[in-house]
Amino acid sequence: MTERPTVRSPLLGPRSGQPAAPAVARPTLDPPTPHTAEPAAVAFPLVAAVARGVALVVVLPVRLLWELIAATGRLLHRHLLAPAGRFLRHWLLSPLAWALHRLVWLPLVWCARNLLWLPLTWASRTLLWLPLVWLARGLAWVARTLIWRPLVWLAYAATRAARTVVWSPLVWLGAALVALGSAVGRSARRLLWGPLVWLARRALRPPLVGLCRVLVWLAEHLVLRPLRWLGAAVTPAGRLVWRGLGVLAGVLRTALIGLFRGIWWVIVGCGRLVVAAVVGAWWTAGWVLRLLHRLLLRPLGRGLRWLWRHTVRPLVRGVRWVWAVTVVPVAHGLRAAWRAIVAPAARWTRRSVLDPARLASREVLSALGLRR
């Protein structure tokens, strides 16, 4: 352990490319050393030679064996594994892929397109879409012809009747009352108000007062009393007129109530007709769909199921049988060959060659001091 640093010093010469002879002549050039260090200095070349011999004897055969194993692996890959792979690819996998593409995929695509997609498209377009379009058009025509147009005509007739019977007479009566009031006002203004103002302005107060008294007396005896008598005599006639107006209002109310009831009856009848048409269309559509399911979809499903059972399933079973007969035995054979040839050779190479070579190289490096 104490001479270990001195043992490393001679090994620095060969690493730098210098010969080992100066290491032998070095004791003659150095000053005299104690007698205890001379055996270690003399043992340096002997230890280096022994280490080099051991490295030459152990490492060189291992390296040659490794090169032999690498050459054997290259030869096996070139002359066994690569030809086997090309053979499997060209004569097994490619024909199998071609057969699967031509015999399975293309027939399945053709069957799916010609037996499923095109018939379903035609059936849905011809048996579902077009009847629904015709039904919608018929319902739209019925609603437009039997509901909307009668309602429009009824509203137009009611509007015209109300304008002719109610609004026009009211407008005419209002205009007549306004004209009468205007004429009466103008007449009263011209015939009474003007002369009265003139008399009030031109005449004297006592004659005017006397005249007013005379007029009051005359009005009381000649106007009020006759008016009272006339009112007492006209009251039965007024009552008769009021009763006539009440009867006219009752008739008008009865007519309006009858008109509203008729409109409501028409609206209710049209609503019931629409509901009956919608319900009938719904039941008709359900009946058509049930008939379509019974006559088309169910036989088509049964035909597809029979076709699946008698075409696709046997084809899948045949492909599975071909796979089990061709690919599976070849794969098992390759796995057995690998287990019988390659795996034992690899284990023997690892245990008998690589592990001893690794241990020997580790010992040589440890002996040379290159590895601790």
One Martini backbone bead per residue (centre of mass of N, CA, C, O) as a GRO file, in nm:
protein
  372
    1MET     BB    1   0.053   0.063  -0.017
    2THR     BB    2   0.320   0.248  -0.009
    3GLU     BB    3   0.405   0.165  -0.328
    4ARG     BB    4   0.181   0.277  -0.525
    5PRO     BB    5   0.299   0.549  -0.633
    6THR     BB    6   0.562   0.410  -0.753
    7VAL     BB    7   0.414   0.223  -0.958
    8ARG     BB    8   0.290   0.458  -1.148
    9SER     BB    9   0.545   0.602  -1.266
   10PRO     BB   10   0.633   0.402  -1.501
   11LEU     BB   11   0.349   0.435  -1.670
   12LEU     BB   12   0.407   0.729  -1.791
   13GLY     BB   13   0.595   0.662  -2.025
   14PRO     BB   14   0.419   0.500  -2.240
   15ARG     BB   15   0.196   0.723  -2.270
   16SER     BB   16   0.410   0.943  -2.398
   17GLY     BB   17   0.607   0.752  -2.596
   18GLN     BB   18   0.832   0.636  -2.421
   19PRO     BB   19   1.067   0.444  -2.335
   20ALA     BB   20   1.178   0.203  -2.083
   21ALA     BB   21   1.494   0.248  -2.047
   22PRO     BB   22   1.520   0.509  -1.870
   23ALA     BB   23   1.405   0.363  -1.617
   24VAL     BB   24   1.668   0.188  -1.578
   25ALA     BB   25   1.885   0.441  -1.586
   26ARG     BB   26   1.787   0.628  -1.346
   27PRO     BB   27   1.964   0.535  -1.094
   28THR     BB   28   2.236   0.658  -1.213
   29LEU     BB   29   2.133   0.968  -1.222
   30ASP     BB   30   2.048   0.960  -0.948
   31PRO     BB   31   2.072   0.992  -0.644
   32PRO     BB   32   2.134   0.838  -0.372
   33THR     BB   33   1.945   0.596  -0.212
   34PRO     BB   34   1.801   0.415  -0.019
   35HIS     BB   35   1.784   0.060   0.022
   36THR     BB   36   1.456   0.037   0.039
   37ALA     BB   37   1.391   0.145  -0.280
   38GLU     BB   38   1.526  -0.057  -0.489
   39PRO     BB   39   1.319  -0.296  -0.528
   40ALA     BB   40   1.084  -0.124  -0.647
   41ALA     BB   41   1.248  -0.010  -0.894
   42VAL     BB   42   1.310  -0.296  -1.012
   43ALA     BB   43   0.987  -0.391  -1.026
   44PHE     BB   44   0.856  -0.220  -1.248
   45PRO     BB   45   0.910  -0.370  -1.524
   46LEU     BB   46   0.785  -0.644  -1.434
   47VAL     BB   47   0.491  -0.546  -1.388
   48ALA     BB   48   0.444  -0.433  -1.673
   49ALA     BB   49   0.495  -0.696  -1.826
   50VAL     BB   50   0.276  -0.866  -1.689
   51ALA     BB   51   0.034  -0.685  -1.763
   52ARG     BB   52   0.076  -0.701  -2.071
   53GLY     BB   53   0.051  -1.007  -2.093
   54VAL     BB   54  -0.232  -1.034  -1.977
   55ALA     BB   55  -0.371  -0.846  -2.178
   56LEU     BB   56  -0.284  -1.012  -2.431
   57VAL     BB   57  -0.415  -1.286  -2.340
   58VAL     BB   58  -0.715  -1.175  -2.278
   59VAL     BB   59  -0.811  -0.944  -2.476
   60LEU     BB   60  -0.751  -1.060  -2.758
   61PRO     BB   61  -0.948  -1.304  -2.757
   62VAL     BB   62  -1.199  -1.138  -2.697
   63ARG     BB   63  -1.185  -0.961  -2.950
   64LEU     BB   64  -1.189  -1.194  -3.150
   65LEU     BB   65  -1.460  -1.311  -3.052
   66TRP     BB   66  -1.625  -1.059  -3.110
   67GLU     BB   67  -1.570  -1.048  -3.414
   68LEU     BB   68  -1.688  -1.328  -3.468
   69ILE     BB   69  -1.974  -1.263  -3.370
   70ALA     BB   70  -2.025  -1.026  -3.562
   71ALA     BB   71  -1.983  -1.185  -3.825
   72THR     BB   72  -2.203  -1.393  -3.767
   73GLY     BB   73  -2.437  -1.191  -3.750
   74ARG     BB   74  -2.407  -1.080  -4.037
   75LEU     BB   75  -2.441  -1.349  -4.183
   76LEU     BB   76  -2.719  -1.415  -4.070
   77HIS     BB   77  -2.858  -1.157  -4.176
   78ARG     BB   78  -2.780  -1.195  -4.481
   79HIS     BB   79  -2.850  -1.532  -4.514
   80LEU     BB   80  -3.131  -1.549  -4.322
   81LEU     BB   81  -3.312  -1.308  -4.221
   82ALA     BB   82  -3.347  -1.143  -4.482
   83PRO     BB   83  -3.459  -1.371  -4.666
   84ALA     BB   84  -3.694  -1.443  -4.476
   85GLY     BB   85  -3.830  -1.167  -4.485
   86ARG     BB   86  -3.866  -1.152  -4.792
   87PHE     BB   87  -4.026  -1.408  -4.820
   88LEU     BB   88  -4.263  -1.325  -4.632
   89ARG     BB   89  -4.337  -1.068  -4.785
   90HIS     BB   90  -4.369  -1.185  -5.087
   91TRP     BB   91  -4.521  -1.489  -5.012
   92LEU     BB   92  -4.731  -1.390  -4.766
   93LEU     BB   93  -4.814  -1.093  -4.699
   94SER     BB   94  -4.884  -0.982  -4.980
   95PRO     BB   95  -5.098  -1.199  -5.064
   96LEU     BB   96  -5.273  -1.159  -4.814
   97ALA     BB   97  -5.334  -0.860  -4.863
   98TRP     BB   98  -5.453  -0.896  -5.145
   99ALA     BB   99  -5.678  -1.093  -5.063
  100LEU     BB  100  -5.815  -0.908  -4.856
  101HIS     BB  101  -5.870  -0.675  -5.055
  102ARG     BB  102  -6.021  -0.845  -5.286
  103LEU     BB  103  -6.210  -1.053  -5.097
  104VAL     BB  104  -6.311  -0.839  -4.865
  105TRP     BB  105  -6.314  -0.529  -4.898
  106LEU     BB  106  -6.447  -0.486  -5.178
  107PRO     BB  107  -6.709  -0.652  -5.121
  108LEU     BB  108  -6.796  -0.485  -4.877
  109VAL     BB  109  -6.817  -0.214  -5.024
  110TRP     BB  110  -7.021  -0.305  -5.238
  111CYS     BB  111  -7.242  -0.401  -5.045
  112ALA     BB  112  -7.274  -0.135  -4.888
  113ARG     BB  113  -7.349   0.035  -5.140
  114ASN     BB  114  -7.569  -0.159  -5.304
  115LEU     BB  115  -7.734  -0.282  -5.035
  116LEU     BB  116  -7.757  -0.013  -4.844
  117TRP     BB  117  -7.724   0.285  -4.938
  118LEU     BB  118  -7.893   0.304  -5.199
  119PRO     BB  119  -8.165   0.182  -5.090
  120LEU     BB  120  -8.195   0.378  -4.850
  121THR     BB  121  -8.194   0.636  -5.016
  122TRP     BB  122  -8.435   0.569  -5.197
  123ALA     BB  123  -8.641   0.510  -4.973
  124SER     BB  124  -8.620   0.782  -4.821
  125ARG     BB  125  -8.691   0.960  -5.073
  126THR     BB  126  -8.956   0.806  -5.181
  127LEU     BB  127  -9.110   0.710  -4.894
  128LEU     BB  128  -9.062   0.985  -4.718
  129TRP     BB  129  -9.001   1.265  -4.841
  130LEU     BB  130  -9.218   1.293  -5.065
  131PRO     BB  131  -9.472   1.243  -4.884
  132LEU     BB  132  -9.412   1.476  -4.691
  133VAL     BB  133  -9.419   1.698  -4.902
  134TRP     BB  134  -9.706   1.645  -5.001
  135LEU     BB  135  -9.842   1.676  -4.724
  136ALA     BB  136  -9.749   1.966  -4.674
  137ARG     BB  137  -9.880   2.085  -4.925
  138GLY     BB  138 -10.171   1.998  -4.860
  139LEU     BB  139 -10.190   2.146  -4.589
  140ALA     BB  140 -10.132   2.425  -4.704
  141TRP     BB  141 -10.372   2.431  -4.900
  142VAL     BB  142 -10.593   2.388  -4.691
  143ALA     BB  143 -10.525   2.629  -4.511
  144ARG     BB  144 -10.548   2.845  -4.738
  145THR     BB  145 -10.841   2.767  -4.856
  146LEU     BB  146 -11.019   2.689  -4.577
  147ILE     BB  147 -10.906   2.929  -4.378
  148TRP     BB  148 -10.771   3.193  -4.470
  149ARG     BB  149 -10.964   3.297  -4.692
  150PRO     BB  150 -11.230   3.294  -4.525
  151LEU     BB  151 -11.123   3.483  -4.306
  152VAL     BB  152 -11.064   3.720  -4.493
  153TRP     BB  153 -11.348   3.749  -4.606
  154LEU     BB  154 -11.493   3.784  -4.333
  155ALA     BB  155 -11.337   4.033  -4.244
  156TYR     BB  156 -11.412   4.205  -4.489
  157ALA     BB  157 -11.721   4.187  -4.451
  158ALA     BB  158 -11.731   4.297  -4.161
  159THR     BB  159 -11.598   4.565  -4.226
  160ARG     BB  160 -11.800   4.659  -4.441
  161ALA     BB  161 -12.054   4.638  -4.265
  162ALA     BB  162 -11.962   4.829  -4.042
  163ARG     BB  163 -11.917   5.071  -4.231
  164THR     BB  164 -12.214   5.076  -4.352
  165VAL     BB  165 -12.400   5.044  -4.085
  166VAL     BB  166 -12.235   5.224  -3.866
  167TRP     BB  167 -12.026   5.441  -3.952
  168SER     BB  168 -12.175   5.604  -4.173
  169PRO     BB  169 -12.424   5.690  -4.008
  170LEU     BB  170 -12.265   5.828  -3.783
  171VAL     BB  171 -12.127   6.033  -3.962
  172TRP     BB  172 -12.382   6.155  -4.082
  173LEU     BB  173 -12.515   6.238  -3.813
  174GLY     BB  174 -12.288   6.418  -3.714
  175ALA     BB  175 -12.291   6.611  -3.955
  176ALA     BB  176 -12.586   6.699  -3.918
  177LEU     BB  177 -12.558   6.809  -3.631
  178VAL     BB  178 -12.344   7.015  -3.693
  179ALA     BB  179 -12.502   7.172  -3.909
  180LEU     BB  180 -12.748   7.240  -3.731
  181GLY     BB  181 -12.595   7.386  -3.508
  182SER     BB  182 -12.470   7.598  -3.691
  183ALA     BB  183 -12.738   7.715  -3.801
  184VAL     BB  184 -12.866   7.788  -3.533
  185GLY     BB  185 -12.641   7.975  -3.437
  186ARG     BB  186 -12.652   8.172  -3.667
  187SER     BB  187 -12.949   8.247  -3.644
  188ALA     BB  188 -12.939   8.345  -3.352
  189ARG     BB  189 -12.726   8.559  -3.399
  190ARG     BB  190 -12.884   8.726  -3.622
  191LEU     BB  191 -13.192   8.738  -3.488
  192LEU     BB  192 -13.116   8.800  -3.168
  193TRP     BB  193 -12.842   8.916  -3.073
  194GLY     BB  194 -12.827   9.172  -3.241
  195PRO     BB  195 -13.098   9.312  -3.166
  196LEU     BB  196 -13.050   9.301  -2.863
  197VAL     BB  197 -12.801   9.474  -2.860
  198TRP     BB  198 -12.924   9.716  -2.998
  199LEU     BB  199 -13.151   9.763  -2.791
  200ALA     BB  200 -12.960   9.788  -2.547
  201ARG     BB  201 -12.806  10.034  -2.670
  202ARG     BB  202 -13.053  10.230  -2.777
  203ALA     BB  203 -13.227  10.197  -2.552
  204LEU     BB  204 -13.389  10.217  -2.260
  205ARG     BB  205 -13.421  10.099  -1.953
  206PRO     BB  206 -13.726  10.121  -1.874
  207PRO     BB  207 -13.841  10.000  -2.132
  208LEU     BB  208 -13.672   9.742  -2.103
  209VAL     BB  209 -13.782   9.656  -1.834
  210GLY     BB  210 -14.078   9.659  -1.916
  211LEU     BB  211 -14.039   9.470  -2.147
  212CYS     BB  212 -13.931   9.243  -1.979
  213ARG     BB  213 -14.176   9.208  -1.803
  214VAL     BB  214 -14.371   9.161  -2.031
  215LEU     BB  215 -14.213   8.920  -2.137
  216VAL     BB  216 -14.229   8.756  -1.886
  217TRP     BB  217 -14.529   8.742  -1.874
  218LEU     BB  218 -14.567   8.628  -2.153
  219ALA     BB  219 -14.387   8.380  -2.108
  220GLU     BB  220 -14.545   8.265  -1.873
  221HIS     BB  221 -14.839   8.270  -2.025
  222LEU     BB  222 -14.741   8.188  -2.337
  223VAL     BB  223 -14.506   7.965  -2.282
  224LEU     BB  224 -14.485   7.792  -2.025
  225ARG     BB  225 -14.767   7.681  -2.014
  226PRO     BB  226 -14.774   7.558  -2.297
  227LEU     BB  227 -14.522   7.386  -2.245
  228ARG     BB  228 -14.635   7.221  -2.020
  229TRP     BB  229 -14.872   7.117  -2.178
  230LEU     BB  230 -14.695   6.998  -2.399
  231GLY     BB  231 -14.530   6.810  -2.213
  232ALA     BB  232 -14.774   6.655  -2.107
  233ALA     BB  233 -14.851   6.566  -2.407
  234VAL     BB  234 -14.550   6.451  -2.501
  235THR     BB  235 -14.458   6.228  -2.304
  236PRO     BB  236 -14.577   5.971  -2.441
  237ALA     BB  237 -14.415   6.010  -2.701
  238GLY     BB  238 -14.132   5.992  -2.566
  239ARG     BB  239 -14.169   5.714  -2.458
  240LEU     BB  240 -14.207   5.584  -2.730
  241VAL     BB  241 -13.931   5.669  -2.843
  242TRP     BB  242 -13.761   5.531  -2.623
  243ARG     BB  243 -13.868   5.251  -2.680
  244GLY     BB  244 -13.772   5.243  -2.973
  245LEU     BB  245 -13.473   5.277  -2.908
  246GLY     BB  246 -13.456   5.020  -2.734
  247VAL     BB  247 -13.543   4.824  -2.954
  248LEU     BB  248 -13.314   4.900  -3.150
  249ALA     BB  249 -13.083   4.823  -2.955
  250GLY     BB  250 -13.169   4.526  -2.921
  251VAL     BB  251 -13.145   4.449  -3.218
  252LEU     BB  252 -12.850   4.530  -3.250
  253ARG     BB  253 -12.744   4.341  -3.029
  254THR     BB  254 -12.850   4.078  -3.150
  255ALA     BB  255 -12.695   4.104  -3.415
  256LEU     BB  256 -12.410   4.114  -3.291
  257ILE     BB  257 -12.427   3.847  -3.138
  258GLY     BB  258 -12.483   3.675  -3.389
  259LEU     BB  259 -12.224   3.754  -3.538
  260PHE     BB  260 -12.022   3.656  -3.323
  261ARG     BB  261 -12.125   3.365  -3.314
  262GLY     BB  262 -12.066   3.302  -3.609
  263ILE     BB  263 -11.762   3.355  -3.596
  264TRP     BB  264 -11.704   3.151  -3.370
  265TRP     BB  265 -11.812   2.905  -3.522
  266VAL     BB  266 -11.615   2.924  -3.756
  267ILE     BB  267 -11.353   2.906  -3.589
  268VAL     BB  268 -11.417   2.636  -3.452
  269GLY     BB  269 -11.457   2.473  -3.710
  270CYS     BB  270 -11.174   2.525  -3.828
  271GLY     BB  271 -11.017   2.409  -3.589
  272ARG     BB  272 -11.140   2.126  -3.605
  273LEU     BB  273 -11.049   2.077  -3.894
  274VAL     BB  274 -10.746   2.103  -3.841
  275VAL     BB  275 -10.725   1.886  -3.625
  276ALA     BB  276 -10.838   1.660  -3.802
  277ALA     BB  277 -10.619   1.686  -4.021
  278VAL     BB  278 -10.372   1.636  -3.841
  279VAL     BB  279 -10.462   1.363  -3.725
  280GLY     BB  280 -10.497   1.225  -3.998
  281ALA     BB  281 -10.205   1.269  -4.091
  282TRP     BB  282 -10.073   1.119  -3.858
  283TRP     BB  283 -10.215   0.846  -3.906
  284THR     BB  284 -10.122   0.820  -4.198
  285ALA     BB  285  -9.819   0.823  -4.141
  286GLY     BB  286  -9.821   0.577  -3.952
  287TRP     BB  287  -9.940   0.382  -4.159
  288VAL     BB  288  -9.713   0.418  -4.369
  289LEU     BB  289  -9.480   0.334  -4.183
  290ARG     BB  290  -9.586   0.054  -4.115
  291LEU     BB  291  -9.602  -0.040  -4.408
  292LEU     BB  292  -9.302   0.010  -4.467
  293HIS     BB  293  -9.195  -0.183  -4.249
  294ARG     BB  294  -9.344  -0.441  -4.350
  295LEU     BB  295  -9.264  -0.419  -4.675
  296LEU     BB  296  -8.942  -0.319  -4.646
  297LEU     BB  297  -8.761  -0.319  -4.389
  298ARG     BB  298  -8.798  -0.609  -4.293
  299PRO     BB  299  -8.711  -0.755  -4.557
  300LEU     BB  300  -8.439  -0.609  -4.575
  301GLY     BB  301  -8.327  -0.708  -4.303
  302ARG     BB  302  -8.352  -1.009  -4.365
  303GLY     BB  303  -8.172  -1.002  -4.617
  304LEU     BB  304  -7.919  -0.893  -4.477
  305ARG     BB  305  -7.898  -1.121  -4.271
  306TRP     BB  306  -7.872  -1.346  -4.478
  307LEU     BB  307  -7.623  -1.227  -4.620
  308TRP     BB  308  -7.443  -1.227  -4.370
  309ARG     BB  309  -7.461  -1.535  -4.307
  310HIS     BB  310  -7.385  -1.633  -4.629
  311THR     BB  311  -7.117  -1.433  -4.672
  312VAL     BB  312  -6.953  -1.285  -4.447
  313ARG     BB  313  -6.918  -1.507  -4.236
  314PRO     BB  314  -6.776  -1.720  -4.417
  315LEU     BB  315  -6.547  -1.529  -4.500
  316VAL     BB  316  -6.437  -1.484  -4.215
  317ARG     BB  317  -6.388  -1.783  -4.153
  318GLY     BB  318  -6.187  -1.827  -4.387
  319VAL     BB  319  -5.982  -1.617  -4.299
  320ARG     BB  320  -5.934  -1.741  -4.022
  321TRP     BB  321  -5.839  -2.017  -4.129
  322VAL     BB  322  -5.604  -1.913  -4.297
  323TRP     BB  323  -5.459  -1.782  -4.061
  324ALA     BB  324  -5.440  -2.045  -3.886
  325VAL     BB  325  -5.283  -2.212  -4.117
  326THR     BB  326  -5.046  -1.997  -4.195
  327VAL     BB  327  -4.954  -1.776  -3.984
  328VAL     BB  328  -4.949  -1.923  -3.710
  329PRO     BB  329  -4.740  -2.150  -3.776
  330VAL     BB  330  -4.516  -1.960  -3.863
  331ALA     BB  331  -4.495  -1.809  -3.594
  332HIS     BB  332  -4.438  -2.059  -3.421
  333GLY     BB  333  -4.185  -2.148  -3.574
  334LEU     BB  334  -4.022  -1.890  -3.525
  335ARG     BB  335  -4.036  -1.902  -3.217
  336ALA     BB  336  -3.905  -2.183  -3.189
  337ALA     BB  337  -3.641  -2.113  -3.339
  338TRP     BB  338  -3.560  -1.889  -3.151
  339ARG     BB  339  -3.560  -2.062  -2.889
  340ALA     BB  340  -3.357  -2.292  -3.014
  341ILE     BB  341  -3.120  -2.089  -3.129
  342VAL     BB  342  -3.086  -1.788  -3.036
  343ALA     BB  343  -3.119  -1.797  -2.727
  344PRO     BB  344  -2.890  -2.003  -2.654
  345ALA     BB  345  -2.663  -1.848  -2.800
  346ALA     BB  346  -2.691  -1.591  -2.634
  347ARG     BB  347  -2.646  -1.716  -2.355
  348TRP     BB  348  -2.369  -1.844  -2.417
  349THR     BB  349  -2.231  -1.579  -2.497
  350ARG     BB  350  -2.280  -1.430  -2.232
  351ARG     BB  351  -2.160  -1.651  -2.027
  352SER     BB  352  -1.882  -1.751  -2.195
  353VAL     BB  353  -1.776  -1.458  -2.310
  354LEU     BB  354  -1.867  -1.176  -2.197
  355ASP     BB  355  -1.829  -1.211  -1.893
  356PRO     BB  356  -1.522  -1.296  -1.894
  357ALA     BB  357  -1.424  -1.050  -2.056
  358ARG     BB  358  -1.521  -0.839  -1.853
  359LEU     BB  359  -1.359  -0.944  -1.610
  360ALA     BB  360  -1.076  -0.937  -1.741
  361SER     BB  361  -1.076  -0.633  -1.813
  362ARG     BB  362  -1.116  -0.538  -1.522
  363GLU     BB  363  -0.856  -0.669  -1.405
  364VAL     BB  364  -0.653  -0.532  -1.596
  365LEU     BB  365  -0.730  -0.240  -1.521
  366SER     BB  366  -0.671  -0.275  -1.220
  367ALA     BB  367  -0.372  -0.361  -1.255
  368LEU     BB  368  -0.297  -0.088  -1.419
  369GLY     BB  369  -0.471   0.154  -1.274
  370LEU     BB  370  -0.741   0.247  -1.457
  371ARG     BB  371  -0.911   0.103  -1.220
  372ARG     BB  372  -1.094   0.094  -0.906
   0.00000   0.00000   0.00000
